[in-house]
Amino acid sequence: MDELTSTFVTESRDMLAEMEAGLLRLEQAPDDGDNLNGIFRAAHTIKGGSGVIECHFIENFTHQVENLLDLLRNGRIPVTGELATLLLSCCDQLGALLDTLASGQAEPLAEVLSRGDELTAALRRCVPPDEATEEGGVPAERPPEVRSCGGGVVSTDGWHISVRFGENVLRGGMDPLSFLRYLGTLGEILSLETISDAIPPAEQMDPESCYLGFEIRLQTRASKAEIEHVFEFVRDDCSLRILPPRSKVQDYIQLINELPEDTMRLGEMLLRCGALTPAELDAGLAAQQPPALPAAEGEFDDAQALPAPPIGEVLVEQQVVHREVVEAAASRQAAVSEKKAIESRMVRVQADKLDQLIDLVGELVIAGASANLLAQKSGQVELVESTSVLSRLVENIRDAALQLRMVQIGETFNRFNRVVRDASRELGKDIALVVTGAETELDKSVVEKLGDPLMHLVRNAIDHGIEPAAVRLARGKSKKGRVGLNAYHDSGSIVIEVSDDGSGLSRERIRHKAIEKGLIDESMPLGDDELINLIFEAGFSTAEKVTNISGRGVGMDVVRRNIQALRGTITVSTRDGEGSTFTIRLPLTLAIIDGFLTSVDKSSYVIPLDSVVECIELGAERLDRNYLNLRGEVLPFVNLRELFEIDGEPPSRRSVVVVQYAGSKVGIVIDKLHGEFQTVIKPLGALFRHLRGIGGSTILGSGDVALILDVPALVDIASRRERSVCLTTSAVR
Amino acid sequence: MTQLTTSTRASVPTPAPASVHDAAQGAQQYLTFSLSGEMFAVGILHVKEIIEYGNLTEIPMMPAFIRGVINLRGAVVPVIDPTARFEGRRSEVGRRTCIVIVEVREGEFTHDIGIMVDAVSEVLEIPGSEIEPPPAFGAKIRTDFILGMGKVGGKFVIVLNIDRVLSVEEIGALANVANGADDGAYRTTA
């Protein structure tokens, strides 16, 4: 895919998202003209862009959509729910077409095409019959060259010559007038405007200098070379621009911008000498809006309704008003350039370039750590000092680099407006989505992988959580259900909550189901939390009937696995009859974390620092039981040496790192503490993808590989082992 | 003795560029090495480099033939013990123990994996006519691991099908069995 196409695809996806958001708003507020215009503009930009890259299947389809939107915009047909649904499906179709383009296929798949035909037919049905003849099928009839360039063609015929004579023309013995006369011999000069703006005030004027310029309309059969030939003698000493007949408005605008005179005045000149009509100029100036797709708006204004056609007509009669038109155009241009400035402050960077940078920063951190280590070994105070300054800077660079990958979660959240709308419609429930904390930032790679789990959770909330309206009213709740998405930062991790005010999870039902599915034993005593969290087990679904929204019983364990793959956790809290809240806790980044370095025997282990609460020395407790007394609290611990089956005699002094996860505290027994350590996470690769308890690896300053502990998984493994040992021993007895 | 190891290390990377050249002409070169006294060979195009054994970090809760991981210039590379994979017993680390870094292709992915060998011997050119198909049995190694039996100086060298021996898919699954054993025990008893 070439660069232009990929830019088109990315921008069109943005536009599509905008369009979808607009359509969803449209349902709430059908009379919002600005919103409708926005939707139209988005569709139009996609169409224009697809024309530029000559992707006709997108262009043709978008054109149909645009026709309907135009009718909506003009108020000729009313906004209805069905129409919004239709337009939303058109958005989906456009997305599918963009996928086709992005994958490099020449033609969409047959099913996509047939869906497109259905939608086109549906769109046509929405257009009143009298409009259909006028609007339908335009793009097919339009000559291809117009389609591909997008810019409107100027209606006047003839060459346009714009010449500025240099100051020394007169001194060189040349007379501008003779050139104009000679030009006259080539054909007929339709009109001629003298540009005298360059003439300075009388007292500063040098009578021997030439300050003149001309804008000339010439009707001729001569070629461009012949016209150029006319000015050959002064070629080096004048600026000459020649536009052939039927040039694009775009070219005129470019001409205006290139010439030194003030845009407004020049525009006026062009108008006066008849090169452009006011409407063309207006349209042309407006066309400069999107820098990447310059032609799009031009076509829009040209082909569709002009923003102010009546004024345009008045202008022709009244010479005075000309200025106003051009001023209006100029002010529009000012607004445009402001927008450009904002856009230029944003830089679109390819994600893999960023990843490369982050990788390099990771290497830098490792190299820095190794330099630090050596400096400390050498014992030179100055060296230690300078490496510590260096490592502080590296830390800052690390944070800045990671910041680059941070994106707001709002975009992900907003996608769910559509999901909630569609799903609630399908189920006949009235549900509002409340989004908070949309500006919370997190790593882009995390955001990308978060979409699916969130989708499951939101769909579950809609399907199982929110009750039908009648039940809600009977329970004394408002008819409209509420699904909430919330995000916030909490000490080095990000928390995302999916909540609903529905019926909540029924503990009894979960219990029944779990026993039925053989997940737990009837006699098994289970805590409240333990019971509720059974819903994350594979093959668990409490919905009595299976709908196509959810209830296939794969949802929750997939959700948990996805979240765990991101080194996150998911928990649920629920109150019967009042709703439930799923809380996802994720690390801010997947690349570099602050870790706490420990070791057992010769192996080093990193514990994520944000989970560490404190470190204590392992006293003379009885070590055949894995718990100790932490200021009166029972603290169960995991003996890493035992769990990892590391040989060798434990040292006499050992430490316990107290870690916190999901609200409970656990100790990890290790041999030695080494302190804080900036940890660049290196995945262990496909070979170890089933390994649990180890979250990844990192490289120490010494060049050795250290393993990063996944505390919740470790605790899980340890408790399972213990349980199985207890069960077998009790069975033997 | 360190001299010996370093000389092995130094001598081996040199033939690599030549081998690429030769392979283009259709000849096949193999790196031979010994595993508990027996000679084995892998296609030279699989071999990326050979390094001294050391600085290995063990990974807990993994099958024995996964010796651990090493830091290869910033990349974490797993190291497999082929003796343990073939016969189920771990090989001892000797003076001349090396790690051969090989590139394994699986589907569209390539992985770098280290194999632990007792000693690297030499790069040999074995013509296709000198390679016998693997015996149906008797080698005491799974036949799909063997690409063929190369005849060198009247002796057989086992040419390994390294993509199969180091199949990430299979090893990953084996690791999962080892790892998930206690889960299973818990399930069945519960």
mmCIF file of C-alpha atoms in Angstrom, chain A residues 109-386:
data_model
loop_
_atom_site.group_PDB
_atom_site.id
_atom_site.type_symbol
_atom_site.label_atom_id
_atom_site.label_comp_id
_atom_site.label_asym_id
_atom_site.label_seq_id
_atom_site.Cartn_x
_atom_site.Cartn_y
_atom_site.Cartn_z
ATOM 1 C CA LEU A 109 -15.466 -9.627 -1.301
ATOM 2 C CA ALA A 110 -18.742 -10.744 -2.819
ATOM 3 C CA GLU A 111 -20.612 -10.589 0.487
ATOM 4 C CA VAL A 112 -19.412 -7.067 1.136
ATOM 5 C CA LEU A 113 -20.474 -6.059 -2.334
ATOM 6 C CA SER A 114 -23.916 -7.597 -1.992
ATOM 7 C CA ARG A 115 -24.399 -5.882 1.354
ATOM 8 C CA GLY A 116 -23.328 -2.682 -0.323
ATOM 9 C CA ASP A 117 -25.966 -3.172 -3.015
ATOM 10 C CA GLU A 118 -28.627 -3.787 -0.385
ATOM 11 C CA LEU A 119 -27.640 -0.647 1.446
ATOM 12 C CA THR A 120 -27.542 1.373 -1.750
ATOM 13 C CA ALA A 121 -31.023 0.185 -2.578
ATOM 14 C CA ALA A 122 -32.178 1.075 0.925
ATOM 15 C CA LEU A 123 -30.603 4.487 0.595
ATOM 16 C CA ARG A 124 -32.378 5.048 -2.722
ATOM 17 C CA ARG A 125 -35.689 4.104 -1.132
ATOM 18 C CA CYS A 126 -35.212 6.863 1.417
ATOM 19 C CA VAL A 127 -34.818 9.491 -1.267
ATOM 20 C CA PRO A 128 -38.137 11.009 -2.344
ATOM 21 C CA PRO A 129 -38.862 10.226 -6.002
ATOM 22 C CA ASP A 130 -38.519 13.778 -7.300
ATOM 23 C CA GLU A 131 -35.060 14.075 -5.774
ATOM 24 C CA ALA A 132 -33.892 10.752 -7.033
ATOM 25 C CA THR A 133 -33.758 11.717 -10.682
ATOM 26 C CA GLU A 134 -31.829 14.815 -9.864
ATOM 27 C CA GLU A 135 -29.317 13.337 -7.487
ATOM 28 C CA GLY A 136 -28.935 9.680 -8.292
ATOM 29 C CA GLY A 137 -26.082 8.113 -10.139
ATOM 30 C CA VAL A 138 -24.027 11.236 -10.568
ATOM 31 C CA PRO A 139 -20.568 9.818 -10.024
ATOM 32 C CA ALA A 140 -20.914 7.250 -12.726
ATOM 33 C CA GLU A 141 -21.703 9.895 -15.294
ATOM 34 C CA ARG A 142 -19.053 12.333 -14.301
ATOM 35 C CA PRO A 143 -15.930 12.238 -16.482
ATOM 36 C CA PRO A 144 -13.167 10.359 -14.731
ATOM 37 C CA GLU A 145 -10.561 13.111 -14.835
ATOM 38 C CA VAL A 146 -12.748 15.386 -12.781
ATOM 39 C CA ARG A 147 -13.325 12.609 -10.353
ATOM 40 C CA SER A 148 -9.693 11.880 -9.904
ATOM 41 C CA CYS A 149 -8.543 15.437 -9.458
ATOM 42 C CA GLY A 150 -11.529 16.505 -7.471
ATOM 43 C CA GLY A 151 -11.054 20.222 -8.040
ATOM 44 C CA GLY A 152 -13.679 22.192 -9.903
ATOM 45 C CA VAL A 153 -12.791 23.478 -13.324
ATOM 46 C CA VAL A 154 -13.014 27.170 -13.978
ATOM 47 C CA SER A 155 -15.839 27.951 -16.316
ATOM 48 C CA THR A 156 -14.163 30.737 -18.258
ATOM 49 C CA ASP A 157 -12.186 29.869 -21.307
ATOM 50 C CA GLY A 158 -8.818 31.241 -22.278
ATOM 51 C CA TRP A 159 -5.269 31.538 -20.973
ATOM 52 C CA HIS A 160 -4.501 33.420 -17.869
ATOM 53 C CA ILE A 161 -1.192 35.203 -17.777
ATOM 54 C CA SER A 162 0.126 36.828 -14.704
ATOM 55 C CA VAL A 163 3.249 38.872 -15.174
ATOM 56 C CA ARG A 164 5.270 41.086 -12.811
ATOM 57 C CA PHE A 165 7.985 43.096 -14.445
ATOM 58 C CA GLY A 166 11.236 43.500 -12.584
ATOM 59 C CA GLU A 167 12.496 46.912 -11.488
ATOM 60 C CA ASN A 168 15.250 46.986 -14.089
ATOM 61 C CA VAL A 169 13.089 46.338 -17.111
ATOM 62 C CA LEU A 170 12.934 50.024 -18.080
ATOM 63 C CA ARG A 171 16.630 50.534 -17.428
ATOM 64 C CA GLY A 172 17.356 47.641 -19.762
ATOM 65 C CA GLY A 173 15.562 49.493 -22.529
ATOM 66 C CA MET A 174 12.444 47.340 -22.520
ATOM 67 C CA ASP A 175 8.972 48.735 -22.605
ATOM 68 C CA PRO A 176 6.294 46.571 -20.967
ATOM 69 C CA LEU A 177 3.756 47.972 -23.344
ATOM 70 C CA SER A 178 5.529 46.502 -26.363
ATOM 71 C CA PHE A 179 5.303 43.046 -24.847
ATOM 72 C CA LEU A 180 1.609 43.442 -24.340
ATOM 73 C CA ARG A 181 1.199 44.578 -27.920
ATOM 74 C CA TYR A 182 3.152 41.633 -29.162
ATOM 75 C CA LEU A 183 1.011 39.348 -26.983
ATOM 76 C CA GLY A 184 -2.002 40.887 -28.700
ATOM 77 C CA THR A 185 -0.756 39.566 -32.024
ATOM 78 C CA LEU A 186 -1.043 35.968 -30.774
ATOM 79 C CA GLY A 187 -4.734 36.218 -30.145
ATOM 80 C CA GLU A 188 -7.341 38.370 -28.524
ATOM 81 C CA ILE A 189 -6.722 39.941 -25.133
ATOM 82 C CA LEU A 190 -10.042 39.514 -23.398
ATOM 83 C CA SER A 191 -9.251 41.666 -20.430
ATOM 84 C CA LEU A 192 -6.285 43.201 -18.758
ATOM 85 C CA GLU A 193 -5.824 44.437 -15.225
ATOM 86 C CA THR A 194 -2.866 46.539 -14.243
ATOM 87 C CA ILE A 195 -1.396 45.724 -10.863
ATOM 88 C CA SER A 196 0.117 48.903 -9.538
ATOM 89 C CA ASP A 197 0.360 47.894 -5.887
ATOM 90 C CA ALA A 198 4.119 47.814 -5.982
ATOM 91 C CA ILE A 199 4.384 51.539 -6.726
ATOM 92 C CA PRO A 200 5.835 53.190 -3.638
ATOM 93 C CA PRO A 201 4.757 56.630 -2.410
ATOM 94 C CA ALA A 202 5.675 59.403 -4.868
ATOM 95 C CA GLU A 203 8.688 60.715 -2.931
ATOM 96 C CA GLN A 204 10.333 57.289 -2.837
ATOM 97 C CA MET A 205 9.510 56.363 -6.376
ATOM 98 C CA ASP A 206 12.331 55.995 -8.860
ATOM 99 C CA PRO A 207 11.036 57.076 -12.255
ATOM 100 C CA GLU A 208 13.489 54.766 -13.959
ATOM 101 C CA SER A 209 12.189 51.675 -12.178
ATOM 102 C CA CYS A 210 9.302 49.611 -13.344
ATOM 103 C CA TYR A 211 6.746 48.680 -10.680
ATOM 104 C CA LEU A 212 4.008 47.319 -12.862
ATOM 105 C CA GLY A 213 2.360 43.949 -13.156
ATOM 106 C CA PHE A 214 -0.504 42.709 -15.281
ATOM 107 C CA GLU A 215 -3.172 40.088 -15.080
ATOM 108 C CA ILE A 216 -4.194 39.204 -18.596
ATOM 109 C CA ARG A 217 -6.918 37.060 -20.100
ATOM 110 C CA LEU A 218 -5.896 35.876 -23.501
ATOM 111 C CA GLN A 219 -7.914 33.990 -26.057
ATOM 112 C CA THR A 220 -5.514 32.276 -28.376
ATOM 113 C CA ARG A 221 -4.667 29.081 -30.170
ATOM 114 C CA ALA A 222 -1.006 29.544 -29.386
ATOM 115 C CA SER A 223 0.816 27.072 -27.195
ATOM 116 C CA LYS A 224 2.268 27.783 -23.780
ATOM 117 C CA ALA A 225 5.756 27.855 -25.254
ATOM 118 C CA GLU A 226 4.717 30.532 -27.737
ATOM 119 C CA ILE A 227 3.239 32.659 -24.998
ATOM 120 C CA GLU A 228 6.384 32.248 -22.962
ATOM 121 C CA HIS A 229 8.375 33.189 -26.008
ATOM 122 C CA VAL A 230 6.681 36.608 -26.006
ATOM 123 C CA PHE A 231 8.357 37.453 -22.743
ATOM 124 C CA GLU A 232 11.681 35.922 -23.687
ATOM 125 C CA PHE A 233 13.655 39.147 -23.576
ATOM 126 C CA VAL A 234 12.602 39.912 -20.035
ATOM 127 C CA ARG A 235 12.420 36.276 -18.919
ATOM 128 C CA ASP A 236 15.132 36.705 -16.319
ATOM 129 C CA ASP A 237 13.817 39.963 -15.051
ATOM 130 C CA CYS A 238 10.155 39.268 -14.552
ATOM 131 C CA SER A 239 8.013 36.722 -12.864
ATOM 132 C CA LEU A 240 5.681 35.042 -15.272
ATOM 133 C CA ARG A 241 2.900 32.598 -14.566
ATOM 134 C CA ILE A 242 0.751 31.126 -17.269
ATOM 135 C CA LEU A 243 -2.388 29.092 -16.659
ATOM 136 C CA PRO A 244 -3.822 27.233 -19.604
ATOM 137 C CA PRO A 245 -7.548 27.439 -20.427
ATOM 138 C CA ARG A 246 -9.838 25.437 -18.184
ATOM 139 C CA SER A 247 -7.372 25.296 -15.365
ATOM 140 C CA LYS A 248 -8.576 24.100 -12.037
ATOM 141 C CA VAL A 249 -9.719 26.544 -9.410
ATOM 142 C CA GLN A 250 -6.981 25.013 -7.362
ATOM 143 C CA ASP A 251 -4.340 26.312 -9.725
ATOM 144 C CA TYR A 252 -5.701 29.823 -9.502
ATOM 145 C CA ILE A 253 -5.650 29.670 -5.761
ATOM 146 C CA GLN A 254 -2.097 28.484 -5.879
ATOM 147 C CA LEU A 255 -1.306 31.361 -8.159
ATOM 148 C CA ILE A 256 -2.882 33.805 -5.737
ATOM 149 C CA ASN A 257 -0.861 32.409 -2.899
ATOM 150 C CA GLU A 258 2.399 32.431 -4.807
ATOM 151 C CA LEU A 259 2.180 36.023 -5.924
ATOM 152 C CA PRO A 260 3.518 38.643 -3.581
ATOM 153 C CA GLU A 261 0.395 40.795 -3.467
ATOM 154 C CA ASP A 262 -2.173 40.469 -0.762
ATOM 155 C CA THR A 263 -4.482 37.537 -1.388
ATOM 156 C CA MET A 264 -7.669 39.497 -1.054
ATOM 157 C CA ARG A 265 -6.652 42.154 -3.517
ATOM 158 C CA LEU A 266 -5.464 39.637 -6.010
ATOM 159 C CA GLY A 267 -8.622 37.664 -5.744
ATOM 160 C CA GLU A 268 -10.472 40.807 -6.540
ATOM 161 C CA MET A 269 -8.251 41.437 -9.531
ATOM 162 C CA LEU A 270 -8.834 37.979 -10.857
ATOM 163 C CA LEU A 271 -12.516 38.534 -10.495
ATOM 164 C CA ARG A 272 -12.380 41.812 -12.300
ATOM 165 C CA CYS A 273 -10.437 40.543 -15.237
ATOM 166 C CA GLY A 274 -12.886 37.724 -15.466
ATOM 167 C CA ALA A 275 -10.559 34.851 -14.751
ATOM 168 C CA LEU A 276 -12.743 33.592 -11.982
ATOM 169 C CA THR A 277 -16.305 33.998 -10.931
ATOM 170 C CA PRO A 278 -16.876 34.990 -7.316
ATOM 171 C CA ALA A 279 -18.286 31.570 -6.565
ATOM 172 C CA GLU A 280 -15.221 29.864 -7.919
ATOM 173 C CA LEU A 281 -12.920 32.001 -5.886
ATOM 174 C CA ASP A 282 -14.965 31.419 -2.809
ATOM 175 C CA ALA A 283 -15.021 27.714 -3.384
ATOM 176 C CA GLY A 284 -11.375 27.681 -4.206
ATOM 177 C CA LEU A 285 -10.352 29.404 -1.024
ATOM 178 C CA ALA A 286 -12.521 27.083 0.983
ATOM 179 C CA ALA A 287 -10.865 24.202 -0.785
ATOM 180 C CA GLN A 288 -7.597 24.832 0.945
ATOM 181 C CA GLN A 289 -8.956 23.419 4.156
ATOM 182 C CA PRO A 290 -7.686 19.868 4.635
ATOM 183 C CA PRO A 291 -4.032 19.837 3.713
ATOM 184 C CA ALA A 292 -3.904 16.180 2.810
ATOM 185 C CA LEU A 293 -7.008 16.230 0.665
ATOM 186 C CA PRO A 294 -6.956 19.656 -0.860
ATOM 187 C CA ALA A 295 -9.369 18.969 -3.637
ATOM 188 C CA ALA A 296 -12.186 17.551 -1.599
ATOM 189 C CA GLU A 297 -13.936 20.635 -0.334
ATOM 190 C CA GLY A 298 -13.513 22.363 -3.648
ATOM 191 C CA GLU A 299 -15.572 19.770 -5.314
ATOM 192 C CA PHE A 300 -18.104 19.868 -2.603
ATOM 193 C CA ASP A 301 -18.718 23.556 -2.913
ATOM 194 C CA ASP A 302 -18.625 23.407 -6.637
ATOM 195 C CA ALA A 303 -20.837 20.464 -7.228
ATOM 196 C CA GLN A 304 -23.229 20.864 -4.362
ATOM 197 C CA ALA A 305 -24.928 23.832 -2.868
ATOM 198 C CA LEU A 306 -22.650 26.855 -2.649
ATOM 199 C CA PRO A 307 -22.469 28.397 0.765
ATOM 200 C CA ALA A 308 -23.869 31.715 -0.407
ATOM 201 C CA PRO A 309 -25.108 31.608 -3.947
ATOM 202 C CA PRO A 310 -27.491 34.556 -3.648
ATOM 203 C CA ILE A 311 -24.680 36.872 -2.568
ATOM 204 C CA GLY A 312 -22.693 35.671 -5.528
ATOM 205 C CA GLU A 313 -25.396 36.828 -7.866
ATOM 206 C CA VAL A 314 -25.702 40.219 -6.257
ATOM 207 C CA LEU A 315 -21.983 40.719 -6.564
ATOM 208 C CA VAL A 316 -22.016 40.641 -10.308
ATOM 209 C CA GLU A 317 -24.416 43.563 -10.386
ATOM 210 C CA GLN A 318 -22.763 45.638 -7.726
ATOM 211 C CA GLN A 319 -19.090 46.285 -8.098
ATOM 212 C CA VAL A 320 -18.750 47.323 -4.468
ATOM 213 C CA VAL A 321 -19.783 44.018 -3.028
ATOM 214 C CA HIS A 322 -16.937 42.224 -4.651
ATOM 215 C CA ARG A 323 -14.739 43.186 -1.796
ATOM 216 C CA GLU A 324 -17.107 41.581 0.645
ATOM 217 C CA VAL A 325 -17.072 38.269 -1.095
ATOM 218 C CA VAL A 326 -13.358 38.204 -1.197
ATOM 219 C CA GLU A 327 -13.143 39.364 2.383
ATOM 220 C CA ALA A 328 -15.465 36.636 3.440
ATOM 221 C CA ALA A 329 -13.309 34.209 1.593
ATOM 222 C CA ALA A 330 -10.225 35.692 3.149
ATOM 223 C CA SER A 331 -11.633 35.444 6.647
ATOM 224 C CA ARG A 332 -12.513 31.884 5.960
ATOM 225 C CA GLN A 333 -8.974 31.371 4.890
ATOM 226 C CA ALA A 334 -7.802 32.838 8.167
ATOM 227 C CA ALA A 335 -9.906 30.347 10.071
ATOM 228 C CA VAL A 336 -8.498 27.603 7.943
ATOM 229 C CA SER A 337 -4.925 28.565 8.579
ATOM 230 C CA GLU A 338 -5.627 28.572 12.299
ATOM 231 C CA LYS A 339 -6.885 25.018 12.053
ATOM 232 C CA LYS A 340 -3.805 24.120 10.084
ATOM 233 C CA ALA A 341 -1.637 25.496 12.838
ATOM 234 C CA ILE A 342 -3.321 23.265 15.386
ATOM 235 C CA GLU A 343 -2.917 20.271 13.144
ATOM 236 C CA SER A 344 0.718 21.016 12.547
ATOM 237 C CA ARG A 345 1.319 20.810 16.270
ATOM 238 C CA MET A 346 0.293 17.180 16.095
ATOM 239 C CA VAL A 347 2.632 14.723 14.470
ATOM 240 C CA ARG A 348 1.491 11.424 13.097
ATOM 241 C CA VAL A 349 4.209 8.895 13.768
ATOM 242 C CA GLN A 350 4.214 5.267 12.807
ATOM 243 C CA ALA A 351 3.762 3.064 15.836
ATOM 244 C CA ASP A 352 6.720 0.839 15.043
ATOM 245 C CA LYS A 353 9.042 3.839 15.032
ATOM 246 C CA LEU A 354 7.876 4.579 18.546
ATOM 247 C CA ASP A 355 8.330 0.970 19.538
ATOM 248 C CA GLN A 356 11.837 1.112 18.201
ATOM 249 C CA LEU A 357 12.524 4.187 20.278
ATOM 250 C CA ILE A 358 11.161 2.505 23.375
ATOM 251 C CA ASP A 359 13.307 -0.541 22.675
ATOM 252 C CA LEU A 360 16.347 1.680 22.395
ATOM 253 C CA VAL A 361 15.469 3.435 25.616
ATOM 254 C CA GLY A 362 15.178 0.006 27.182
ATOM 255 C CA GLU A 363 18.693 -0.829 26.012
ATOM 256 C CA LEU A 364 19.852 2.521 27.348
ATOM 257 C CA VAL A 365 18.414 1.739 30.752
ATOM 258 C CA ILE A 366 20.190 -1.622 30.819
ATOM 259 C CA ALA A 367 23.463 -0.125 29.638
ATOM 260 C CA GLY A 368 23.094 2.634 32.227
ATOM 261 C CA ALA A 369 22.552 0.086 34.968
ATOM 262 C CA SER A 370 25.675 -1.757 33.933
ATOM 263 C CA ALA A 371 27.719 1.466 33.881
ATOM 264 C CA ASN A 372 26.380 2.284 37.329
ATOM 265 C CA LEU A 373 27.390 -1.098 38.619
ATOM 266 C CA LEU A 374 30.913 -0.746 37.285
ATOM 267 C CA ALA A 375 31.251 2.756 38.681
ATOM 268 C CA GLN A 376 30.217 1.565 42.097
ATOM 269 C CA LYS A 377 32.678 -1.281 41.911
ATOM 270 C CA SER A 378 35.500 1.052 40.945
ATOM 271 C CA GLY A 379 34.850 3.187 44.001
ATOM 272 C CA GLN A 380 35.732 6.433 42.228
ATOM 273 C CA VAL A 381 33.541 9.112 43.711
ATOM 274 C CA GLU A 382 33.490 11.339 40.634
ATOM 275 C CA LEU A 383 32.594 8.450 38.384
ATOM 276 C CA VAL A 384 29.801 7.349 40.672
ATOM 277 C CA GLU A 385 28.501 10.890 40.767
ATOM 278 C CA SER A 386 28.490 11.309 37.019
#
